[in-house]
Amino acid sequence: MKRAVLALALALAGALATPARAYVRSQDANTSVCLFWTSRDIHWRLSEPIDDLPFADVEAAVKQSFQTWHDATTPSGAHCSDMSFTYDGATTRTDTGYDPNATNNINLVVFRTKNCDDPGVVPTGDPCEKDVFDHPFACANKYDCWSHDPSAVALTTTDYNVNTGVIVDADVEVNDTGAYHFTTYSLPGCDPDQAGSCGRTCNSNTDTDCIGWDVQNTVTHEIGHVLGLGHEQALCFQQDPTQDATMCPTATNGDTDKRTLAPDDVAGLCAIYPKGAPPTTCTPSGHITITSAPAGGCSSSGPAGLLALVLALAVVTLRRERRT
Amino acid sequence: MKDAAGKRPDYRCRAMSRALAAFALASIAAVAQATTLVALDTQDLVAQAKVVAVVDVVATRVARSGGILTTVATLEVVRAVKGTALGERLVAFSPGGRQGEWVQLVDGAPRLQEGETRVVFLEPAGPGVYRFVGLEQGALRVVPDRSAPGGFAVERHFVSRLVPKHSGLPLPLLPSREPLMPYLAKLDHLAGARR
Ligand SMILES: [Zn+2]
């Protein structure tokens, strides 16, 4: 009897410890609308060439990343979303972003192999550099270079309508400038959720036949953003790696577990794009992203002024302490 | 920076209103957007940044380069830690922004709003301009916190690498808070600041 009670208690504790649904949807900071595509067939292209990796290998890895989201099934095996993707082939275009007046916007995956800050990448005196205050980041598209923070591994830019949340364009940039050693290596029969099963972790940027910053791992995560999912930070670093969300924001050298979706990622996909039904707007049962708060009325000097005072006093105290 | 009526905006007041509202909302849910990033700890942030400071966001505008939108923020230093001085005005870029109905969201970039107070870690992005180290990791919000000495805390919206992968250790609840004053003392120590 005692054993049965213990088993019941453990089962209950286990059930309570497992978050039922924790995915995060991307939301507008001001209108709070959730982001989604109206189409169930997202077209994308891959920019070529990629100087440091065999293009066919990258193409296969990125295709597999899209396929993973297409094939998503619930733990019971149900195919709960009909979102699909069409690869329109390689392109020499490298421009990210969106022009509302243009008819040739594309959803692009691009590997930036040069850093805009490196000597010789942007010619000295180029207008894109001189015009930095009025036209920032113009050099990135013009010279196909990485202009973001070097510690970002990859970055997704999503364009949408502020009132409806409807996504009109999304681009993925991968920081392949040398800061991260990207690889597409995989042993036959690998299980991405089993550390080491797809290959050993690379030891250096010149190491071969190993897993470094895995292209498929990285791009599968970014596609989650393309679809309108934000980060699920509560499902990072789980003891059971199969529960690690693809939408966990951090990655390391040798990571492969984002190649496969966790039940939470699938729940997010299917909540936005349920099979045979229109896309949903925000679902209150999922976590929501709150990135700003409304400003309230205030007429006198506010406590942020107090913050300045607190900081000033702290400096005075520090000086006195150092003198004594 | 003047508003349409020609008055200097009371940004300190607005910062407080926003911070208080954010404080209230934090108890519901608050998770920041981001992309695939290497999680940086405080030591990394200080080491990589040329400028570390507490700043008021005194103005923001959105600039367009073809299909790219960028938020250009003017920051006023209210407490310098490294590479700057009290009262100095700095210009920092954050990718993404809004023009009319069109919004460009760059996952992971800080979305700065006029009137906010932030602890920022900046690196040069060109002559006279900066960008945020580690994207949103380099722009921590300063929020009122009654339990903190001095009444303010810094708010972290990003998972820390201090938790070892697959350790099964509980992750800190996000956003996590740290009292501002001891945090600044830590930054001073790391920056080797001499005042
Ligand atoms: Zn991400």
Short mmCIF file of C-alpha atoms and ligand atoms in Angstrom, two decimals:
data_model
loop_
_atom_site.label_atom_id
_atom_site.label_comp_id
_atom_site.label_asym_id
_atom_site.label_seq_id
_atom_site.Cartn_x
_atom_site.Cartn_y
_atom_site.Cartn_z
CA MET A 1 0.00 0.00 0.00
CA LYS A 2 2.79 2.36 1.01
CA ARG A 3 4.52 1.59 -2.28
CA ALA A 4 1.40 2.44 -4.26
CA VAL A 5 1.06 5.76 -2.45
CA LEU A 6 4.73 6.51 -3.09
CA ALA A 7 4.41 5.63 -6.78
CA LEU A 8 1.33 7.83 -7.06
CA ALA A 9 3.12 10.70 -5.33
CA LEU A 10 6.13 10.35 -7.61
CA ALA A 11 3.94 10.20 -10.71
CA LEU A 12 2.07 13.29 -9.55
CA ALA A 13 5.32 15.13 -8.81
CA GLY A 14 6.62 14.18 -12.24
CA ALA A 15 3.47 15.44 -13.90
CA LEU A 16 3.64 18.71 -12.03
CA ALA A 17 7.32 19.14 -12.81
CA THR A 18 6.73 18.83 -16.58
CA PRO A 19 5.55 22.11 -18.04
CA ALA A 20 2.47 21.27 -20.11
CA ARG A 21 2.81 24.07 -22.63
CA ALA A 22 5.35 26.78 -22.35
CA TYR A 23 6.12 27.93 -25.88
CA VAL A 24 6.51 31.65 -26.46
CA ARG A 25 4.98 33.53 -29.35
CA SER A 26 6.65 36.60 -30.80
CA GLN A 27 4.58 39.70 -30.12
CA ASP A 28 4.72 43.33 -31.09
CA ALA A 29 6.07 45.44 -28.26
CA ASN A 30 3.39 48.11 -28.63
CA THR A 31 0.23 46.51 -29.98
CA SER A 32 0.86 43.08 -28.42
CA VAL A 33 -0.37 41.33 -31.57
CA CYS A 34 1.15 37.89 -32.09
CA LEU A 35 3.12 37.28 -35.27
CA PHE A 36 2.00 34.72 -37.87
CA TRP A 37 1.97 33.96 -41.60
CA THR A 38 -1.32 33.79 -43.45
CA SER A 39 0.18 31.38 -45.99
CA ARG A 40 0.77 27.70 -45.18
CA ASP A 41 3.51 27.48 -47.77
CA ILE A 42 6.52 29.64 -47.02
CA HIS A 43 8.94 30.03 -49.91
CA TRP A 44 12.64 30.43 -49.13
CA ARG A 45 16.00 30.61 -50.88
CA LEU A 46 19.60 29.98 -49.88
CA SER A 47 22.30 32.45 -50.82
CA GLU A 48 25.35 31.12 -52.68
CA PRO A 49 28.26 30.77 -52.73
CA ILE A 50 29.33 29.98 -49.18
CA ASP A 51 33.10 30.32 -49.19
CA ASP A 52 34.09 28.00 -46.39
CA LEU A 53 31.58 25.13 -46.62
CA PRO A 54 30.46 22.82 -49.44
CA PHE A 55 27.26 24.47 -50.67
CA ALA A 56 25.48 21.16 -51.28
CA ASP A 57 26.08 20.09 -47.67
CA VAL A 58 24.75 23.36 -46.28
CA GLU A 59 21.80 23.21 -48.65
CA ALA A 60 20.97 19.70 -47.44
CA ALA A 61 21.26 20.71 -43.79
CA VAL A 62 19.08 23.81 -44.21
CA LYS A 63 16.49 21.84 -46.21
CA GLN A 64 16.40 19.30 -43.38
CA SER A 65 15.85 22.12 -40.86
CA PHE A 66 12.73 23.25 -42.75
CA GLN A 67 11.64 19.64 -43.19
CA THR A 68 11.83 19.09 -39.44
CA TRP A 69 9.24 21.80 -38.83
CA HIS A 70 7.11 20.45 -41.68
CA ASP A 71 7.24 16.90 -40.26
CA ALA A 72 6.49 17.97 -36.69
CA THR A 73 4.36 15.51 -34.78
CA THR A 74 2.99 15.48 -31.26
CA PRO A 75 4.23 12.87 -28.74
CA SER A 76 1.24 10.74 -29.77
CA GLY A 77 2.35 10.88 -33.39
CA ALA A 78 -0.29 13.30 -34.66
CA HIS A 79 0.65 15.63 -37.49
CA CYS A 80 -1.01 18.67 -35.95
CA SER A 81 0.05 21.42 -38.39
CA ASP A 82 -0.08 21.72 -42.16
CA MET A 83 2.65 24.35 -42.41
CA SER A 84 4.89 23.62 -45.39
CA PHE A 85 7.91 25.16 -47.05
CA THR A 86 9.06 25.44 -50.64
CA TYR A 87 12.70 25.81 -51.59
CA ASP A 88 12.95 28.09 -54.60
CA GLY A 89 16.60 27.23 -55.11
CA ALA A 90 19.92 28.92 -54.61
CA THR A 91 20.31 32.62 -55.29
CA THR A 92 23.18 35.06 -55.56
CA ARG A 93 21.15 37.65 -53.68
CA THR A 94 22.48 38.50 -50.23
CA ASP A 95 20.20 41.37 -49.19
CA THR A 96 18.17 40.87 -46.06
CA GLY A 97 15.23 42.96 -44.88
CA TYR A 98 12.09 44.02 -46.67
CA ASP A 99 11.07 46.81 -48.99
CA PRO A 100 7.32 47.55 -48.73
CA ASN A 101 7.38 49.08 -52.21
CA ALA A 102 9.22 46.25 -53.94
CA THR A 103 7.79 43.14 -55.56
CA ASN A 104 10.96 41.06 -55.34
CA ASN A 105 11.25 40.50 -51.59
CA ILE A 106 12.42 37.00 -50.77
CA ASN A 107 12.80 34.95 -47.60
CA LEU A 108 16.51 34.37 -47.53
CA VAL A 109 18.95 32.22 -45.59
CA VAL A 110 22.40 33.77 -45.94
CA PHE A 111 25.77 32.77 -44.50
CA ARG A 112 27.81 35.94 -43.94
CA THR A 113 31.45 34.89 -44.33
CA LYS A 114 33.00 38.34 -43.97
CA ASN A 115 32.88 40.85 -41.15
CA CYS A 116 32.01 44.41 -42.21
CA ASP A 117 34.51 45.75 -39.65
CA ASP A 118 37.45 43.82 -41.10
CA PRO A 119 39.95 45.79 -43.23
CA GLY A 120 39.26 45.69 -46.96
CA VAL A 121 35.72 44.36 -46.74
CA VAL A 122 34.13 47.79 -47.08
CA PRO A 123 36.24 50.16 -49.24
CA THR A 124 37.41 53.21 -47.31
CA GLY A 125 35.15 56.17 -47.93
CA ASP A 126 32.27 54.11 -49.27
CA PRO A 127 29.00 56.03 -48.85
CA CYS A 128 27.53 53.13 -46.88
CA GLU A 129 30.15 53.78 -44.21
CA LYS A 130 30.12 57.56 -44.33
CA ASP A 131 26.36 57.70 -44.13
CA VAL A 132 26.28 55.68 -40.97
CA PHE A 133 23.98 58.00 -38.99
CA ASP A 134 21.29 58.26 -41.65
CA HIS A 135 21.64 54.81 -43.19
CA PRO A 136 23.07 52.43 -40.61
CA PHE A 137 23.93 48.83 -41.52
CA ALA A 138 23.82 49.69 -45.25
CA CYS A 139 27.23 48.07 -45.79
CA ALA A 140 25.96 44.61 -44.72
CA ASN A 141 23.67 44.19 -47.72
CA LYS A 142 25.95 46.05 -50.11
CA TYR A 143 29.06 44.01 -49.31
CA ASP A 144 27.45 40.82 -47.98
CA CYS A 145 29.09 41.14 -44.58
CA TRP A 146 28.17 40.58 -40.93
CA SER A 147 27.54 43.91 -39.17
CA HIS A 148 25.93 42.64 -35.98
CA ASP A 149 27.43 41.81 -32.65
CA PRO A 150 30.14 39.18 -33.15
CA SER A 151 28.82 37.03 -30.31
CA ALA A 152 25.55 36.34 -32.13
CA VAL A 153 25.73 32.98 -33.88
CA ALA A 154 22.75 33.63 -36.16
CA LEU A 155 20.01 36.17 -36.38
CA THR A 156 16.50 36.29 -37.79
CA THR A 157 14.88 39.45 -39.13
CA THR A 158 11.10 39.33 -39.37
CA ASP A 159 8.93 41.96 -41.04
CA TYR A 160 5.26 42.26 -40.13
CA ASN A 161 2.30 44.57 -39.98
CA VAL A 162 2.03 46.30 -36.63
CA ASN A 163 -1.77 46.15 -36.52
CA THR A 164 -2.36 42.58 -37.66
CA GLY A 165 0.87 40.77 -36.79
CA VAL A 166 0.89 39.25 -40.29
CA ILE A 167 4.45 38.38 -41.28
CA VAL A 168 5.42 39.45 -44.80
CA ASP A 169 9.10 38.54 -44.90
CA ALA A 170 11.75 36.76 -42.83
CA ASP A 171 15.48 36.34 -43.34
CA VAL A 172 18.07 34.30 -41.48
CA GLU A 173 21.66 35.50 -41.29
CA VAL A 174 24.34 33.11 -40.04
CA ASN A 175 27.55 34.50 -38.57
CA ASP A 176 30.00 32.41 -40.60
CA THR A 177 32.80 34.97 -40.31
CA GLY A 178 35.15 32.61 -38.51
CA ALA A 179 34.03 33.34 -34.98
CA TYR A 180 32.17 30.02 -35.06
CA HIS A 181 33.31 26.87 -36.82
CA PHE A 182 30.17 25.75 -38.67
CA THR A 183 29.91 22.13 -39.69
CA THR A 184 27.38 19.84 -41.37
CA TYR A 185 29.05 16.61 -40.24
CA SER A 186 26.89 13.74 -39.03
CA LEU A 187 27.52 10.05 -38.41
CA PRO A 188 25.06 7.62 -40.00
CA GLY A 189 22.17 6.76 -37.70
CA CYS A 190 22.88 9.64 -35.34
CA ASP A 191 20.42 10.58 -32.62
CA PRO A 192 20.71 14.36 -32.25
CA ASP A 193 19.40 14.19 -28.68
CA GLN A 194 22.18 11.83 -27.59
CA ALA A 195 25.35 13.82 -26.97
CA GLY A 196 28.19 12.46 -29.10
CA SER A 197 26.00 10.12 -31.11
CA CYS A 198 26.28 12.22 -34.29
CA GLY A 199 30.02 12.66 -33.95
CA ARG A 200 32.60 14.00 -31.55
CA THR A 201 32.74 17.70 -30.74
CA CYS A 202 35.31 19.70 -32.72
CA ASN A 203 38.32 20.86 -30.71
CA SER A 204 39.34 23.76 -32.91
CA ASN A 205 38.33 25.75 -35.99
CA THR A 206 40.47 23.52 -38.18
CA ASP A 207 39.26 20.23 -36.72
CA THR A 208 37.50 18.00 -39.28
CA ASP A 209 35.09 15.05 -39.21
CA CYS A 210 33.51 16.44 -36.07
CA ILE A 211 30.59 18.60 -34.96
CA GLY A 212 31.31 22.27 -34.39
CA TRP A 213 28.54 24.83 -34.63
CA ASP A 214 26.05 22.59 -36.34
CA VAL A 215 24.29 24.24 -39.29
CA GLN A 216 21.11 22.19 -38.94
CA ASN A 217 20.97 22.80 -35.17
CA THR A 218 21.32 26.55 -35.69
CA VAL A 219 18.95 26.97 -38.62
CA THR A 220 16.20 24.80 -37.09
CA HIS A 221 16.13 27.25 -34.18
CA GLU A 222 16.05 30.28 -36.48
CA ILE A 223 13.15 28.83 -38.47
CA GLY A 224 11.20 28.82 -35.22
CA HIS A 225 11.59 32.61 -35.23
CA VAL A 226 10.62 32.74 -38.92
CA LEU A 227 7.38 30.99 -37.92
CA GLY A 228 6.65 33.52 -35.17
CA LEU A 229 8.00 31.70 -32.13
CA GLY A 230 10.09 33.41 -29.48
CA HIS A 231 12.46 31.93 -26.96
CA GLU A 232 11.50 29.27 -24.47
CA GLN A 233 14.09 29.80 -21.78
CA ALA A 234 12.39 27.53 -19.26
CA LEU A 235 13.20 24.52 -21.42
CA CYS A 236 16.94 24.95 -21.73
CA PHE A 237 19.42 22.55 -20.18
CA GLN A 238 16.89 19.90 -19.16
CA GLN A 239 18.29 16.77 -17.58
CA ASP A 240 16.55 14.84 -20.35
CA PRO A 241 17.94 16.41 -23.55
CA THR A 242 14.90 15.29 -25.56
CA GLN A 243 12.91 17.84 -23.56
CA ASP A 244 15.30 20.69 -24.47
CA ALA A 245 13.35 23.10 -26.62
CA THR A 246 14.69 23.97 -30.05
CA MET A 247 13.58 27.48 -29.12
CA CYS A 248 16.01 27.64 -26.19
CA PRO A 249 18.16 30.63 -27.22
CA THR A 250 21.65 29.49 -26.40
CA ALA A 251 23.81 26.95 -28.16
CA THR A 252 27.33 25.64 -27.87
CA ASN A 253 29.97 24.04 -30.04
CA GLY A 254 28.92 20.42 -30.69
CA ASP A 255 25.18 20.96 -29.99
CA THR A 256 22.82 18.89 -32.11
CA ASP A 257 19.73 18.61 -29.92
CA LYS A 258 18.00 21.57 -31.57
CA ARG A 259 17.87 19.56 -34.80
CA THR A 260 14.87 17.76 -33.32
CA LEU A 261 11.82 19.52 -31.96
CA ALA A 262 10.76 19.10 -28.35
CA PRO A 263 7.04 18.55 -27.66
CA ASP A 264 6.91 22.19 -26.58
CA ASP A 265 8.16 23.44 -29.96
CA VAL A 266 5.55 21.30 -31.73
CA ALA A 267 2.87 22.65 -29.41
CA GLY A 268 3.89 26.18 -30.38
CA LEU A 269 3.84 25.43 -34.12
CA CYS A 270 0.46 23.74 -33.93
CA ALA A 271 -1.03 26.47 -31.77
CA ILE A 272 -0.22 29.08 -34.41
CA TYR A 273 -0.89 26.98 -37.51
CA PRO A 274 -3.40 24.26 -36.58
CA LYS A 275 -3.98 21.73 -39.31
CA GLY A 276 -6.96 22.63 -41.49
CA ALA A 277 -7.79 25.74 -39.48
CA PRO A 278 -6.85 29.40 -39.79
CA PRO A 279 -3.81 30.71 -37.93
CA THR A 280 -4.52 31.76 -34.39
CA THR A 281 -3.80 35.09 -32.84
CA CYS A 282 -2.39 35.15 -29.31
CA THR A 283 -3.19 32.17 -27.16
CA PRO A 284 -3.41 33.15 -23.53
CA SER A 285 -2.40 29.67 -22.36
CA GLY A 286 1.07 29.98 -23.88
CA HIS A 287 3.58 32.35 -22.33
CA ILE A 288 3.46 35.75 -23.88
CA THR A 289 6.28 38.14 -24.51
CA ILE A 290 5.97 41.47 -22.79
CA THR A 291 8.62 43.79 -24.02
CA SER A 292 7.27 47.17 -23.10
CA ALA A 293 4.78 48.72 -20.80
CA PRO A 294 2.49 51.70 -21.24
CA ALA A 295 3.71 55.04 -20.02
CA GLY A 296 1.67 56.55 -17.23
CA GLY A 297 0.98 60.19 -16.46
CA CYS A 298 3.51 61.92 -14.26
CA SER A 299 4.02 65.59 -13.63
CA SER A 300 6.67 65.96 -10.97
CA SER A 301 10.26 64.83 -10.91
CA GLY A 302 10.01 61.05 -10.82
CA PRO A 303 11.93 58.41 -8.93
CA ALA A 304 14.28 57.96 -11.90
CA GLY A 305 15.60 61.32 -10.71
CA LEU A 306 15.97 59.57 -7.39
CA LEU A 307 18.06 56.94 -9.17
CA ALA A 308 20.45 59.67 -10.33
CA LEU A 309 20.65 60.89 -6.73
CA VAL A 310 21.27 57.37 -5.44
CA LEU A 311 24.03 56.89 -8.01
CA ALA A 312 25.61 60.26 -7.17
CA LEU A 313 25.59 59.46 -3.44
CA ALA A 314 27.11 56.08 -4.12
CA VAL A 315 29.98 57.68 -6.02
CA VAL A 316 30.58 60.17 -3.17
CA THR A 317 30.54 57.31 -0.64
CA LEU A 318 32.94 55.31 -2.77
CA ARG A 319 35.34 58.27 -3.03
CA ARG A 320 35.24 58.81 0.72
CA GLU A 321 35.86 55.12 1.36
CA ARG A 322 38.85 55.17 -0.97
CA ARG A 323 40.28 58.29 0.74
CA THR A 324 40.07 56.75 4.21
CA MET B 1 15.80 66.53 -27.88
CA LYS B 2 12.51 68.40 -27.90
CA ASP B 3 8.98 67.22 -28.35
CA ALA B 4 6.44 68.68 -30.80
CA ALA B 5 5.55 71.43 -28.34
CA GLY B 6 9.20 72.38 -28.03
CA LYS B 7 9.56 71.13 -24.47
CA ARG B 8 12.31 68.83 -23.35
CA PRO B 9 10.64 65.51 -22.56
CA ASP B 10 10.58 64.60 -18.90
CA TYR B 11 12.32 61.34 -19.68
CA ARG B 12 13.16 60.58 -16.07
CA CYS B 13 9.47 60.67 -15.23
CA ARG B 14 8.58 58.47 -18.17
CA ALA B 15 11.33 56.06 -17.31
CA MET B 16 9.86 55.64 -13.87
CA SER B 17 6.32 55.17 -15.14
CA ARG B 18 7.46 52.55 -17.58
CA ALA B 19 9.66 50.88 -15.05
CA LEU B 20 6.82 50.69 -12.53
CA ALA B 21 4.47 49.27 -15.13
CA ALA B 22 7.12 46.78 -16.21
CA PHE B 23 7.58 45.83 -12.56
CA ALA B 24 3.88 45.10 -12.24
CA LEU B 25 3.79 43.11 -15.47
CA ALA B 26 6.87 41.10 -14.59
CA SER B 27 4.83 39.09 -12.13
CA ILE B 28 2.60 37.91 -15.00
CA ALA B 29 5.21 36.86 -17.53
CA ALA B 30 8.11 38.52 -19.22
CA VAL B 31 10.50 36.84 -21.58
CA ALA B 32 12.73 38.69 -23.98
CA GLN B 33 13.17 37.92 -27.65
CA ALA B 34 16.51 36.79 -28.91
CA THR B 35 18.31 34.69 -31.43
CA THR B 36 21.00 32.02 -31.23
CA LEU B 37 23.49 33.60 -28.92
CA VAL B 38 26.43 32.66 -26.86
CA ALA B 39 25.36 33.46 -23.34
CA LEU B 40 27.72 36.00 -21.84
CA ASP B 41 28.33 36.47 -18.15
CA THR B 42 29.09 39.80 -16.49
CA GLN B 43 32.83 39.31 -16.82
CA ASP B 44 32.52 38.69 -20.58
CA LEU B 45 30.30 41.72 -21.03
CA VAL B 46 32.70 44.06 -19.22
CA ALA B 47 35.71 42.62 -21.04
CA GLN B 48 34.15 42.94 -24.50
CA ALA B 49 32.64 46.38 -24.00
CA LYS B 50 34.52 49.60 -24.70
CA VAL B 51 31.86 51.51 -22.78
CA VAL B 52 29.95 50.41 -19.67
CA ALA B 53 27.48 52.82 -18.08
CA VAL B 54 24.06 53.42 -16.64
CA VAL B 55 22.23 55.52 -19.23
CA ASP B 56 18.94 57.22 -19.83
CA VAL B 57 17.51 56.64 -23.29
CA VAL B 58 16.83 60.28 -24.16
CA ALA B 59 15.79 59.87 -27.78
CA THR B 60 15.18 57.20 -30.38
CA ARG B 61 14.56 57.39 -34.10
CA VAL B 62 14.31 54.79 -36.84
CA ALA B 63 16.63 55.04 -39.85
CA ARG B 64 16.15 53.11 -43.08
CA SER B 65 18.80 51.71 -45.41
CA GLY B 66 17.00 49.99 -48.28
CA GLY B 67 15.09 47.15 -46.66
CA ILE B 68 16.82 47.51 -43.30
CA LEU B 69 15.43 49.43 -40.33
CA THR B 70 17.64 50.47 -37.45
CA THR B 71 16.76 52.09 -34.16
CA VAL B 72 19.21 54.89 -33.43
CA ALA B 73 19.22 55.70 -29.73
CA THR B 74 20.75 58.68 -27.98
CA LEU B 75 21.91 57.67 -24.53
CA GLU B 76 22.91 60.00 -21.69
CA VAL B 77 25.34 58.63 -19.15
CA VAL B 78 24.02 58.92 -15.59
CA ARG B 79 26.71 56.71 -14.07
CA ALA B 80 29.93 55.83 -15.87
CA VAL B 81 31.74 52.54 -15.26
CA LYS B 82 34.14 52.23 -18.18
CA GLY B 83 35.19 54.31 -21.19
CA THR B 84 32.83 57.25 -20.71
CA ALA B 85 31.95 60.09 -18.33
CA LEU B 86 28.91 61.35 -16.48
CA GLY B 87 26.66 63.42 -18.72
CA GLU B 88 28.22 62.23 -21.97
CA ARG B 89 25.81 61.53 -24.83
CA LEU B 90 26.35 58.38 -26.88
CA VAL B 91 24.68 57.12 -30.03
CA ALA B 92 23.91 53.40 -30.24
CA PHE B 93 22.35 51.30 -33.00
CA SER B 94 19.97 48.45 -32.44
CA PRO B 95 18.77 46.52 -35.51
CA GLY B 96 15.03 46.66 -36.19
CA GLY B 97 12.40 49.32 -35.74
CA ARG B 98 9.07 50.61 -36.99
CA GLN B 99 8.09 52.82 -39.92
CA GLY B 100 4.35 53.38 -40.15
CA GLU B 101 2.64 50.01 -40.16
CA TRP B 102 5.83 48.19 -41.08
CA VAL B 103 7.78 46.69 -38.21
CA GLN B 104 11.11 44.95 -38.53
CA LEU B 105 11.88 42.67 -35.60
CA VAL B 106 15.38 41.38 -35.19
CA ASP B 107 15.26 38.62 -32.67
CA GLY B 108 17.73 39.27 -29.93
CA ALA B 109 18.18 43.00 -30.40
CA PRO B 110 17.28 45.30 -27.51
CA ARG B 111 14.11 47.27 -28.21
CA LEU B 112 14.92 50.58 -26.63
CA GLN B 113 12.25 53.06 -25.69
CA GLU B 114 12.68 56.71 -24.90
CA GLY B 115 12.62 57.27 -21.15
CA GLU B 116 14.07 53.94 -20.11
CA THR B 117 17.11 53.59 -17.89
CA ARG B 118 19.51 50.80 -18.78
CA VAL B 119 22.89 49.43 -17.85
CA VAL B 120 24.61 49.20 -21.22
CA PHE B 121 27.68 47.41 -22.55
CA LEU B 122 28.70 49.01 -25.84
CA GLU B 123 31.24 48.28 -28.54
CA PRO B 124 32.13 50.53 -31.49
CA ALA B 125 30.00 50.11 -34.63
CA GLY B 126 31.71 52.81 -36.65
CA PRO B 127 33.06 56.29 -36.03
CA GLY B 128 31.13 57.82 -33.13
CA VAL B 129 28.52 55.06 -32.93
CA TYR B 130 28.10 51.98 -30.82
CA ARG B 131 26.20 48.70 -30.79
CA PHE B 132 25.24 46.48 -27.86
CA VAL B 133 27.56 43.65 -26.82
CA GLY B 134 25.63 40.36 -26.97
CA LEU B 135 22.58 42.20 -28.37
CA GLU B 136 19.98 42.36 -25.60
CA GLN B 137 22.43 40.92 -23.09
CA GLY B 138 24.24 44.26 -23.33
CA ALA B 139 21.24 46.43 -22.41
CA LEU B 140 19.88 45.49 -18.99
CA ARG B 141 16.80 47.31 -17.74
CA VAL B 142 16.98 49.25 -14.48
CA VAL B 143 13.77 48.77 -12.54
CA PRO B 144 12.52 49.93 -9.15
CA ASP B 145 12.81 47.22 -6.52
CA ARG B 146 11.89 47.94 -2.92
CA SER B 147 13.84 45.00 -1.62
CA ALA B 148 17.09 46.22 -3.19
CA PRO B 149 19.43 48.59 -1.36
CA GLY B 150 18.95 51.99 -3.01
CA GLY B 151 15.57 50.87 -4.34
CA PHE B 152 16.65 49.73 -7.82
CA ALA B 153 17.61 46.48 -9.49
CA VAL B 154 18.89 45.38 -12.88
CA GLU B 155 16.70 42.94 -14.73
CA ARG B 156 18.13 40.11 -16.80
CA HIS B 157 15.90 38.52 -19.42
CA PHE B 158 18.36 36.03 -20.70
CA VAL B 159 19.28 32.57 -19.52
CA SER B 160 22.70 32.48 -17.90
CA ARG B 161 25.45 30.14 -18.94
CA LEU B 162 26.21 29.68 -15.26
CA VAL B 163 23.81 26.74 -15.25
CA PRO B 164 25.66 23.75 -16.72
CA LYS B 165 23.95 22.06 -19.64
CA HIS B 166 21.90 18.97 -18.83
CA SER B 167 22.74 19.32 -15.15
CA GLY B 168 19.12 19.18 -14.14
CA LEU B 169 19.74 22.19 -11.90
CA PRO B 170 16.82 24.59 -11.77
CA LEU B 171 17.15 27.57 -14.08
CA PRO B 172 16.79 31.00 -12.51
CA LEU B 173 13.33 32.39 -13.05
CA LEU B 174 13.33 35.02 -15.76
CA PRO B 175 13.54 37.89 -15.63
CA SER B 176 16.06 37.55 -12.84
CA ARG B 177 16.88 40.53 -10.67
CA GLU B 178 20.02 41.77 -9.04
CA PRO B 179 20.20 44.85 -6.79
CA LEU B 180 21.66 47.72 -8.79
CA MET B 181 24.21 49.09 -6.34
CA PRO B 182 26.13 45.86 -5.63
CA TYR B 183 25.90 45.09 -9.35
CA LEU B 184 27.56 48.42 -10.19
CA ALA B 185 30.22 47.76 -7.54
CA LYS B 186 30.89 44.44 -9.28
CA LEU B 187 31.14 46.20 -12.66
CA ASP B 188 33.53 48.78 -11.17
CA HIS B 189 35.67 45.99 -9.81
CA LEU B 190 35.69 44.12 -13.14
CA ALA B 191 36.45 47.26 -15.11
CA GLY B 192 39.20 48.19 -12.71
CA ALA B 193 37.60 51.60 -12.54
CA ARG B 194 39.36 54.25 -10.51
CA ARG B 195 37.35 57.12 -9.25
ZN ZN C 1 16.61 32.66 -31.12
#
